Short mmCIF file of C-alpha atoms in Angstrom, two decimals:
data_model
loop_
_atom_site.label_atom_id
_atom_site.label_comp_id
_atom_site.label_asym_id
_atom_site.label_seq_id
_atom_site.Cartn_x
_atom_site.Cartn_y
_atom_site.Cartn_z
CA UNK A 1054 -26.19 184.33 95.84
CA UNK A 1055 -26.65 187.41 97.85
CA UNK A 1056 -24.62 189.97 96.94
CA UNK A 1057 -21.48 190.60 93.77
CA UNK A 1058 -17.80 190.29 94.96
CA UNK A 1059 -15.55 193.66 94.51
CA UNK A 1060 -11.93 194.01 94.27
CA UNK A 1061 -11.02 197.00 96.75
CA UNK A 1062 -6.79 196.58 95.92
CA UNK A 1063 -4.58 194.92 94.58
CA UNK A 1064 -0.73 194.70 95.85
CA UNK A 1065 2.35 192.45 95.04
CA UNK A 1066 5.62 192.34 95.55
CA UNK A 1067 7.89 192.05 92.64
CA UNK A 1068 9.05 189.39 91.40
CA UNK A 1069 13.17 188.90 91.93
CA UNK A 1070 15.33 185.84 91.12
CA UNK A 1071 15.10 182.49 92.31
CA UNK A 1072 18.74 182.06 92.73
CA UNK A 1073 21.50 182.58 95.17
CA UNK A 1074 24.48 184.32 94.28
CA UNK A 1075 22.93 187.30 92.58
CA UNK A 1076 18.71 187.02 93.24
CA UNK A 1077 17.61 190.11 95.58
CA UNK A 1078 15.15 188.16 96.90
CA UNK A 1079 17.23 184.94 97.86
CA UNK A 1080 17.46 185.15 101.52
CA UNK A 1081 14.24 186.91 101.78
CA UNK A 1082 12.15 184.50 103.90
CA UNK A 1083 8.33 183.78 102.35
CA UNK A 1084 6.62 185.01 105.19
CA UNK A 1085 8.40 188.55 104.94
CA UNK A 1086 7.02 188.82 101.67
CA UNK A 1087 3.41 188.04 102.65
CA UNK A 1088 3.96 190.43 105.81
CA UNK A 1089 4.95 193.18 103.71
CA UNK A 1090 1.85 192.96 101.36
CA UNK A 1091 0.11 192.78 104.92
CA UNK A 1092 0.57 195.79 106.53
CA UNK A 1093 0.49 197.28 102.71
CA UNK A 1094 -3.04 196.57 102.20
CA UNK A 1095 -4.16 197.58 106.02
CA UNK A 1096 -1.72 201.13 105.17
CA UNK A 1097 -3.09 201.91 101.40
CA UNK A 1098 -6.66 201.53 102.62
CA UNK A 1099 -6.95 202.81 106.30
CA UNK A 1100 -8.00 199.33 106.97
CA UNK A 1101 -8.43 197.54 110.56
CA UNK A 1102 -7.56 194.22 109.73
CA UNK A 1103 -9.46 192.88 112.27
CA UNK A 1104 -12.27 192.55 109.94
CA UNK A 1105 -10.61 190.62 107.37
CA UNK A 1106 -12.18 187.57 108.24
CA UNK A 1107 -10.14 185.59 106.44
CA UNK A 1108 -6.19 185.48 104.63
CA UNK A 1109 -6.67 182.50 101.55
CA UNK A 1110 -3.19 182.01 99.69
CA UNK A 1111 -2.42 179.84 97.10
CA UNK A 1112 0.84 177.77 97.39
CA UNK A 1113 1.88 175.43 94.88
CA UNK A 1114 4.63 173.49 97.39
CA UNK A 1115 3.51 174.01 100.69
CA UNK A 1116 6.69 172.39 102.54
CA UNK A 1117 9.66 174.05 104.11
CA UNK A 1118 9.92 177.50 104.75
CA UNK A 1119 6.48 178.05 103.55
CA UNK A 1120 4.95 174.97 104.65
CA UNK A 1121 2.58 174.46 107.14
CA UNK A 1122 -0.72 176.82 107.20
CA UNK A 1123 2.07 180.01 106.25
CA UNK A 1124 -1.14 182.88 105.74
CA UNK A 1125 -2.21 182.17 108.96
CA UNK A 1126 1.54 182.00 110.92
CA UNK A 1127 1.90 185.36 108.41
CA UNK A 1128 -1.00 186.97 109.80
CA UNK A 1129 0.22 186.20 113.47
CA UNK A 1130 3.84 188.32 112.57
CA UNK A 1131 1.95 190.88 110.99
CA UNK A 1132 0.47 192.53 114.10
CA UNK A 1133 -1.64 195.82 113.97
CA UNK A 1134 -5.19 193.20 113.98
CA UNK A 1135 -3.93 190.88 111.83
CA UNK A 1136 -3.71 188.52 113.79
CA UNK A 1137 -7.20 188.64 114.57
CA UNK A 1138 -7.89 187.08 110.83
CA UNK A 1139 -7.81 183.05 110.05
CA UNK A 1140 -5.63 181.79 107.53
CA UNK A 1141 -5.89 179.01 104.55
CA UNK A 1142 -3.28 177.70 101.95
CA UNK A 1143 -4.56 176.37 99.08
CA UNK A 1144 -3.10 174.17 96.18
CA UNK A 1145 -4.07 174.09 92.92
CA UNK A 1146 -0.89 174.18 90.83
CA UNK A 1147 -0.20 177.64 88.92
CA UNK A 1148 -3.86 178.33 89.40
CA UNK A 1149 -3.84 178.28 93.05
CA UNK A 1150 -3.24 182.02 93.21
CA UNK A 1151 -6.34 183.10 91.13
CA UNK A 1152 -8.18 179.88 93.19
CA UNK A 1153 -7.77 181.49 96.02
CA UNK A 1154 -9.16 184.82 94.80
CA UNK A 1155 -12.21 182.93 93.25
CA UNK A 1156 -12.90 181.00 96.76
CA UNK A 1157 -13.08 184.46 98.28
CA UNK A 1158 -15.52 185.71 96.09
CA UNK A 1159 -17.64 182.70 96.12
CA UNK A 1160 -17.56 183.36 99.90
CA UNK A 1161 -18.40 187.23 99.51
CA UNK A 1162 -21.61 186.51 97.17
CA UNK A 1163 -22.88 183.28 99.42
CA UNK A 1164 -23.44 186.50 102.18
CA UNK A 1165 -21.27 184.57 104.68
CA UNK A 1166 -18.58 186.99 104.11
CA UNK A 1167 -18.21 190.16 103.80
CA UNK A 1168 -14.17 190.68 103.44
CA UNK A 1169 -11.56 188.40 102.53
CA UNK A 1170 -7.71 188.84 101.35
CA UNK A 1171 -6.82 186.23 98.82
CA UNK A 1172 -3.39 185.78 96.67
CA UNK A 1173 -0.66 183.36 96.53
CA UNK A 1174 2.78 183.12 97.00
CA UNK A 1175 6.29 180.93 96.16
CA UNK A 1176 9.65 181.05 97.32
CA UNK A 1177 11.07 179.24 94.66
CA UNK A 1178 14.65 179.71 95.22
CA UNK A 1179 13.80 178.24 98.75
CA UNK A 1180 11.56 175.24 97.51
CA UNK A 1181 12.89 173.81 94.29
CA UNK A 1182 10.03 172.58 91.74
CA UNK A 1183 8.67 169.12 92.82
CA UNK A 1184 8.97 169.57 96.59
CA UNK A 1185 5.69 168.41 97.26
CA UNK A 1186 6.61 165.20 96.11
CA UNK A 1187 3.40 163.35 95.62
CA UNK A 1188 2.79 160.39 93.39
CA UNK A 1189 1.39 162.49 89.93
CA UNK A 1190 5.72 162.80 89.42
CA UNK A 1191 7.74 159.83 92.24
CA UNK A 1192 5.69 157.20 91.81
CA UNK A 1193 6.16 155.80 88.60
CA UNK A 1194 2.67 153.38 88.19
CA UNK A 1195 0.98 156.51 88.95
CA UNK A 1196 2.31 158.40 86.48
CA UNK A 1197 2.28 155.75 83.50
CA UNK A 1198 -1.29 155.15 84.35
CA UNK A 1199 -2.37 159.17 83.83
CA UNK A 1200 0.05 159.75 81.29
CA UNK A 1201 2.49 162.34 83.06
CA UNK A 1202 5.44 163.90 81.20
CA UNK A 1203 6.97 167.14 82.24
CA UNK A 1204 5.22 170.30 81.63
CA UNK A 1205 8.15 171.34 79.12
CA UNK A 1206 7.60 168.61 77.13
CA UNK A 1207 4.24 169.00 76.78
CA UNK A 1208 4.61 172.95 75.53
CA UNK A 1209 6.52 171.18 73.20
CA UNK A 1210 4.10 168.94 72.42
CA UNK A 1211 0.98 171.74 72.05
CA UNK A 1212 3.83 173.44 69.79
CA UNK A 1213 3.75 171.09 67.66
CA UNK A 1214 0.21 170.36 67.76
CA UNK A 1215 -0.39 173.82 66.57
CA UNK A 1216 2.13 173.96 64.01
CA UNK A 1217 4.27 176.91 66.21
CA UNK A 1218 8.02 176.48 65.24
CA UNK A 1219 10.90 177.82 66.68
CA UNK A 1220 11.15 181.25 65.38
CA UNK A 1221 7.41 181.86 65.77
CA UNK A 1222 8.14 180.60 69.61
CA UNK A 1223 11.17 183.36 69.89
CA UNK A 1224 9.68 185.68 68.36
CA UNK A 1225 6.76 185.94 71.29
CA UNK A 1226 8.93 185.63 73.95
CA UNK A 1227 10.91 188.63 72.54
CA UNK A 1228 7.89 190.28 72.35
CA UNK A 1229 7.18 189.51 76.30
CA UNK A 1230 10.53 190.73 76.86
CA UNK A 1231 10.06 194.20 75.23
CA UNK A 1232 6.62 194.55 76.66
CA UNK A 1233 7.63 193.98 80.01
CA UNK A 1234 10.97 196.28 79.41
CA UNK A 1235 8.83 199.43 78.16
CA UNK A 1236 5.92 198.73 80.99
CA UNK A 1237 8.65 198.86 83.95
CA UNK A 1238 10.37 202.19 82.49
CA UNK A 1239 6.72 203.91 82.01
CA UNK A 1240 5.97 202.68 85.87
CA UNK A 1241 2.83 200.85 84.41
CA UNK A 1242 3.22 198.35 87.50
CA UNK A 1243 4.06 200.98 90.23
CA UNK A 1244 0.29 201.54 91.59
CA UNK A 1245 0.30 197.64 92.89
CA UNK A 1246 4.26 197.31 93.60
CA UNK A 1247 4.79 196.92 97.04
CA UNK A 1248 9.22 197.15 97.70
CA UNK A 1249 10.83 194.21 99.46
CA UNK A 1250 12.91 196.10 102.39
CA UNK A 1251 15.00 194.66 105.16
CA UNK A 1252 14.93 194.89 109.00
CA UNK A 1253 16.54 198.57 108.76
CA UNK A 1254 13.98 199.38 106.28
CA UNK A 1255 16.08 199.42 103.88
CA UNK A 1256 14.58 198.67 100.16
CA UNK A 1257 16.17 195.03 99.03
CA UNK A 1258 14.14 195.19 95.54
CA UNK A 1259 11.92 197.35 94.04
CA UNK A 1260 11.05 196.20 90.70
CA UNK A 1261 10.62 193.04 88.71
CA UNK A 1262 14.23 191.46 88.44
CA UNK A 1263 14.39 189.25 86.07
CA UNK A 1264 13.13 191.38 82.81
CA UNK A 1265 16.14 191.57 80.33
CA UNK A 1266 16.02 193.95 77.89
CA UNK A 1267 18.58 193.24 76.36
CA UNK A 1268 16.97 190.04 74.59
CA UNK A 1269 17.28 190.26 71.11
CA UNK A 1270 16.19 187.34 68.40
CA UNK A 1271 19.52 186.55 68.16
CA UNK A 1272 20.38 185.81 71.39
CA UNK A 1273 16.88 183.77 71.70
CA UNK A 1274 17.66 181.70 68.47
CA UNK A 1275 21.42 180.85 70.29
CA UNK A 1276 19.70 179.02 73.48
CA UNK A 1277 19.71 175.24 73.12
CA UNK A 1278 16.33 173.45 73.67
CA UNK A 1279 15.62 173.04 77.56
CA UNK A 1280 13.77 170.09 76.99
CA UNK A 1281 13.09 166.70 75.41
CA UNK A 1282 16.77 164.90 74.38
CA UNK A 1283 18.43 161.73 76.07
CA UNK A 1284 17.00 162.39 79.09
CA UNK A 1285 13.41 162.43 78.16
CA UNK A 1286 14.01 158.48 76.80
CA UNK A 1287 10.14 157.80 78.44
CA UNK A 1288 8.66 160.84 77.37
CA UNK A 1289 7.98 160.33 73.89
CA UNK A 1290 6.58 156.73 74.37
CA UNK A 1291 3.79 157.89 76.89
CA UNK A 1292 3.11 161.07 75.21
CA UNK A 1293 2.51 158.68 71.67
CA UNK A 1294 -0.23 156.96 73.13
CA UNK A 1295 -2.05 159.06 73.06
CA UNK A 1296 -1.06 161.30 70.57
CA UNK A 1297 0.34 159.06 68.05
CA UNK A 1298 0.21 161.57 65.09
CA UNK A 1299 3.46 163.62 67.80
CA UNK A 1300 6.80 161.15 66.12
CA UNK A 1301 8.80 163.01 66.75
CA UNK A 1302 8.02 165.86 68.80
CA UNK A 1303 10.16 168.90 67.79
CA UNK A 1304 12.22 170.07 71.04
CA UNK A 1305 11.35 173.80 70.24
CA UNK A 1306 11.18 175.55 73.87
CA UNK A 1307 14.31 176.81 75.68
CA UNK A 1308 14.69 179.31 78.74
CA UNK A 1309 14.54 181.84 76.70
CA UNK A 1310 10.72 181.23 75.65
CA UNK A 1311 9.54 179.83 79.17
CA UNK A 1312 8.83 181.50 82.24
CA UNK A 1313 11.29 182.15 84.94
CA UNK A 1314 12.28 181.23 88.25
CA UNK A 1315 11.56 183.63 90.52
CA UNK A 1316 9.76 184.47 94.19
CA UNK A 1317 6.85 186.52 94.94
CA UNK A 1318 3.84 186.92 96.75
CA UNK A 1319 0.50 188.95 95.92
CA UNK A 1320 -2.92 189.62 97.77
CA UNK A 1321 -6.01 191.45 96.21
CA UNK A 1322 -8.94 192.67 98.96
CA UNK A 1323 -12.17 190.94 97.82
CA UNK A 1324 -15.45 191.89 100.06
CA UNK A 1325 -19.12 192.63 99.35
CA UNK A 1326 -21.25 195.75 98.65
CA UNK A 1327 -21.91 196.03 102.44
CA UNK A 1328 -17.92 195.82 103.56
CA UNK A 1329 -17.49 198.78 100.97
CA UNK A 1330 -20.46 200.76 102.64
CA UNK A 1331 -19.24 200.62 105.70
CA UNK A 1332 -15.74 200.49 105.88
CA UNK A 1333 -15.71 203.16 102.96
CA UNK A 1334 -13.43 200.85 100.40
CA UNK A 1335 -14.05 201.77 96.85
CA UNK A 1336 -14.95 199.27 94.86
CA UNK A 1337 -12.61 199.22 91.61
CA UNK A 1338 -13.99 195.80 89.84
CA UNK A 1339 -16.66 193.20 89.80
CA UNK A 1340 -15.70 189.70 89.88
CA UNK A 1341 -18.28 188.51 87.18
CA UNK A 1342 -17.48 185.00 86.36
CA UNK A 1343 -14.88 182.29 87.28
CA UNK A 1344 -14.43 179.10 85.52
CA UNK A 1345 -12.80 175.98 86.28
CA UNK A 1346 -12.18 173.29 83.02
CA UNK A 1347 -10.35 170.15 83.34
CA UNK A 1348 -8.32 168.77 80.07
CA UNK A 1349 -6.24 165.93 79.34
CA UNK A 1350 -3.61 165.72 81.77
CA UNK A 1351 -0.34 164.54 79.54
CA UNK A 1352 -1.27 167.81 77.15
CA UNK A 1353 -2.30 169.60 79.99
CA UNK A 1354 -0.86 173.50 79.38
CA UNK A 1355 -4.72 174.23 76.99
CA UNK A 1356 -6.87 174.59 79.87
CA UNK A 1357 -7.07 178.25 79.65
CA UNK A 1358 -9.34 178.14 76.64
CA UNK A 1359 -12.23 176.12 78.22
CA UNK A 1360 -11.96 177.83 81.45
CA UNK A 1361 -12.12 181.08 80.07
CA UNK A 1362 -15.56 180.17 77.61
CA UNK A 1363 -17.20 178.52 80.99
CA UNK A 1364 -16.45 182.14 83.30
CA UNK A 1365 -17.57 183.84 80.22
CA UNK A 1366 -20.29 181.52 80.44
CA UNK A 1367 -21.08 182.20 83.88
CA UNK A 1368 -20.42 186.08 83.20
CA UNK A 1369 -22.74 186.33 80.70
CA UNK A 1370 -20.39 187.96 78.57
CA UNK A 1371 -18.93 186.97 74.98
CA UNK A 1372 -15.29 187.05 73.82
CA UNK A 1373 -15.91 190.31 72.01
CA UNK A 1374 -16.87 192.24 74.84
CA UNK A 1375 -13.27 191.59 76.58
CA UNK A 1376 -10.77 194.55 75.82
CA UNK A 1377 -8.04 192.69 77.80
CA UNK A 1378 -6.82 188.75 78.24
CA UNK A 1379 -4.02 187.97 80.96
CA UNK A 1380 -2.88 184.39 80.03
CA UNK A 1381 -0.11 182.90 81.94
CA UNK A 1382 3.17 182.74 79.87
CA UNK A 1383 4.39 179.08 81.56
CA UNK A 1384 6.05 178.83 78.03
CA UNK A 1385 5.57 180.54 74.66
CA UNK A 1386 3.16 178.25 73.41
CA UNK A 1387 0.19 178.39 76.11
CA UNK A 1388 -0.80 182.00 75.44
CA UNK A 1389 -0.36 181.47 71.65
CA UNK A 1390 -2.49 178.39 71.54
CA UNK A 1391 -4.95 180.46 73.30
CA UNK A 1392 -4.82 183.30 70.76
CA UNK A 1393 -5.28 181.24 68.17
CA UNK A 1394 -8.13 178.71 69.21
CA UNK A 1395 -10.44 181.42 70.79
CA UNK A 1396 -9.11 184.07 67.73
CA UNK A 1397 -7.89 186.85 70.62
CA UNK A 1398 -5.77 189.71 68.75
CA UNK A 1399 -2.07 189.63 70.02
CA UNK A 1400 -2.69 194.05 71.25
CA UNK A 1401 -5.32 192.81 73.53
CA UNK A 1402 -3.06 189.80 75.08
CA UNK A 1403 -0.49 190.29 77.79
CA UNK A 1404 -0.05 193.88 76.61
CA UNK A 1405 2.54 194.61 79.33
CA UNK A 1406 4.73 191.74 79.31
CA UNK A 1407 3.71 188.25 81.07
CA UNK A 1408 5.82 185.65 82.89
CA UNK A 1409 8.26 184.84 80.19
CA UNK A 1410 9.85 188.15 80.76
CA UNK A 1411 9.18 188.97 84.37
CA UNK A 1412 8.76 185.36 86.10
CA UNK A 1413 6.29 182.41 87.76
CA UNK A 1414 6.38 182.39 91.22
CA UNK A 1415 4.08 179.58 90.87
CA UNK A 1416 1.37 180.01 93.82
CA UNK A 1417 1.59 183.79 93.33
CA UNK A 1418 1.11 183.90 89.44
CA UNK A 1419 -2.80 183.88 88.91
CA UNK A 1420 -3.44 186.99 91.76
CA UNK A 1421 -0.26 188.53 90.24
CA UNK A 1422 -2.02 188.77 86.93
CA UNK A 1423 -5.34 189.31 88.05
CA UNK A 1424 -4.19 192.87 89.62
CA UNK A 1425 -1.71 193.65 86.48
CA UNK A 1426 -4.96 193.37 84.83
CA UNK A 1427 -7.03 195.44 86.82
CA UNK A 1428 -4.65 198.38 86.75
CA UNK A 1429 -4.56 197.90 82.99
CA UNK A 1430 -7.94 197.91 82.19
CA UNK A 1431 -7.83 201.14 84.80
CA UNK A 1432 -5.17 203.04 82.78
CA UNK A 1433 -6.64 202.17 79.72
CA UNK A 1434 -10.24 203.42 81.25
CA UNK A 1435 -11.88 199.73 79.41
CA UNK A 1436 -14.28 197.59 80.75
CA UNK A 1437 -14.06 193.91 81.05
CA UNK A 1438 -10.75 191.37 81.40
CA UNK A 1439 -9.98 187.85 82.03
CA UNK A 1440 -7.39 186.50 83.86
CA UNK A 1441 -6.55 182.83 83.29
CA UNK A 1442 -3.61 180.06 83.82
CA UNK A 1443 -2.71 176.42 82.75
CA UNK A 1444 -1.65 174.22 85.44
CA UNK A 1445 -0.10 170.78 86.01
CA UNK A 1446 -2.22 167.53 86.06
CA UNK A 1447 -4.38 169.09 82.95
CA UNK A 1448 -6.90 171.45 84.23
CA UNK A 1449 -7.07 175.90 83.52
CA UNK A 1450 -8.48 178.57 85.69
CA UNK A 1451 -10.22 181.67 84.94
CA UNK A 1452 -11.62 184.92 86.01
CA UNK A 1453 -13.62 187.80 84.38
CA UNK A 1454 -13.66 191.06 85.99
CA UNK A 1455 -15.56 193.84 85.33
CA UNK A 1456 -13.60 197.61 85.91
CA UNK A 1457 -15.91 200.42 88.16
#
């Protein structure tokens, strides 16, 4: 390895409703949210994108209206140099956004590179969950043979596992809800928010969307279950073999305490010592570990907690020395499992909200976090963070980062 990987910025878009009839963001087409965060990153940093030398975004369904190779078709409607710069997408479930920030660092410290822009993105009110089709969900054999059941059932499933009950599960999504509602009104996200606007310029959404603060535990405790019930007849039969001690499994997560449907798109400016040198970009974190842990795919939400001890690992750094954890909210009980097996105080966990309250635009979640993260540790003037995510098929991502 020949030289560290820096983060130079960090932008999004925020993240509005996946629905029509009242989402901003509806008829918002993908690749006008990656253009915007575009020319934002060439604008904040007096950057000539022609030497980017290369756009890697994570996309968990790559069909339809952000199907095909979208960065690099993106990177063509920019203009201004971008579309001197390659393009990539790159699947890896919920992870793929952080993925694709850890592929351009590995590229920065092989010395091959010198300046990449890496994030993710979904349109999910465009591309419904499952789109990709593929034969871990439609082709039953397949999925009897690995054990698949619904990621909702397993959070239900890890719930129970870890003895987390219904009111426990409320009570953190209320939590994520009031974080996220207190963040927004002290502008805690506005150094990396990046407004939506039209073809007049005109601003379509400028904040997260989905946040309601007017959650209460009583209004949490009224939702019904979202999953498990008559139509989950299979469910419980696969998920017994191999947990047979799960009869029955409590249906204990509703919409309430799992993450929303939303869109969004982020991108974070990764490049070596040498791009900062002579392009003048100030370097405001080390990427100083990544790890990558597979776990058993039918209980596959606790991946976080063996990908975040291997980047640690590879960091060099121990649990103590981290002042700040990101941990994907997919549902209540991922972050809380991961509080509790690696024994992470809740006021150093998703201090500002997570994806409960504000949304999972699937592809776009891990580089989303990763810069929430960065600007926290920032405000906060503290050191080190990790940014990590569950994903589908049973495997976690992670990333430590070090502030400058």
């Amino acid at each position: 390895m020949s030289d560290d990987a820096f983060i130079f910025d960090a932008v999004r878009t925020p993240r509005g409703k996946g629905k029509p009839g009242g989402g901003a963001l509806y008829e918002v087409k993908p690749i006008d949210l990656v253009v915007t965060l575009l020319d934002a990153l060439s604008e904040r940093n007096q950057l000539d994108p022609q030497r980017v030398e290369d756009l890697v975004m994570g996309i968990s369904s790559a069909v339809g209206d952000q199907g095909s190779c979208l960065p690099r078709i993106a990177a063509l409607c920019a203009g201004k140099g971008w579309p001197q710069v390659p393009g990539m997408a790159l699947q890896r479930f919920c992870g793929a956004g952080l993925e694709a920030v850890n592929l351009a660092a590995a590229k920065i410290r092989s010395g091959w590179h010198d300046l990449i822009a890496a994030g993710g993105l979904e349109s999910m009110s465009r591309i419904g969950l499952g789109a990709a089709g593929g034969a871990w969900i439609y082709d039953p054999a397949t999925s009897l043979k690995i054990g698949y059941v619904p990621q909702g059932y397993s959070a239900d499933m890890m719930a129970a596992l870890s003895g987390f009950d219904r009111a426990q599960l409320d009570a953190y999504a209320l939590r994520s809800q009031q974080l996220a509602g207190a963040a927004r009104r002290a502008g805690h996200f506005s150094g990396s928010l990046v407004p939506v606007r039209d073809a007049n310029g005109l601003v379509v959404l400028d904040h997260d969307e989905y946040i309601r603060e007017e959650t209460t535990l009583q209004s949490l405790a009224a939702l019904k279950p979202a999953f498990g019930g008559p139509g989950a007849a299979a469910h419980p039969v696969v998920a017994r073999q191999r947990y047979p001690q799960l009869d029955p499994i409590p249906a204990v997560h509703t919409a309430g305490s799992s993450s929303g449907i939303v869109d969004g798109a982020a991108l974070l400016l990764v490049g070596s010592r040498k791009a900062s040198q002579t392009l003048g970009l100030r370097p405001r974190a080390r990427i100083a570990g990544v790890g990558l842990a597979p776990v058993d795919s039918t209980l596959m939400l606790a991946g976080p907690v063996p990908a975040t001890r291997q980047a640690l690992e590879k960091a060099g750094l121990s649990l103590d020395q981290i002042d700040l954890f990101e941990v994907n909210e997919a549902f209540a009980a991922v972050p809380m499992y991961f509080a509790k097996e690696l024994g992470v105080p809740l006021d150093k966990l998703n201090v500002n909200g997570g994806a409960i309250a504000m949304g999972h635009p699937i592809g776009a979640t891990g580089a989303i976090i990763l810069g929430a993260l960065l600007d926290e540790l920032e405000r906060r003037k503290l050191r080190y963070g990790v940014a990590t995510l569950c994903t589908a098929g049973g495997m976690g991502v992670a990333t430590v980062i070090e502030r400058l």
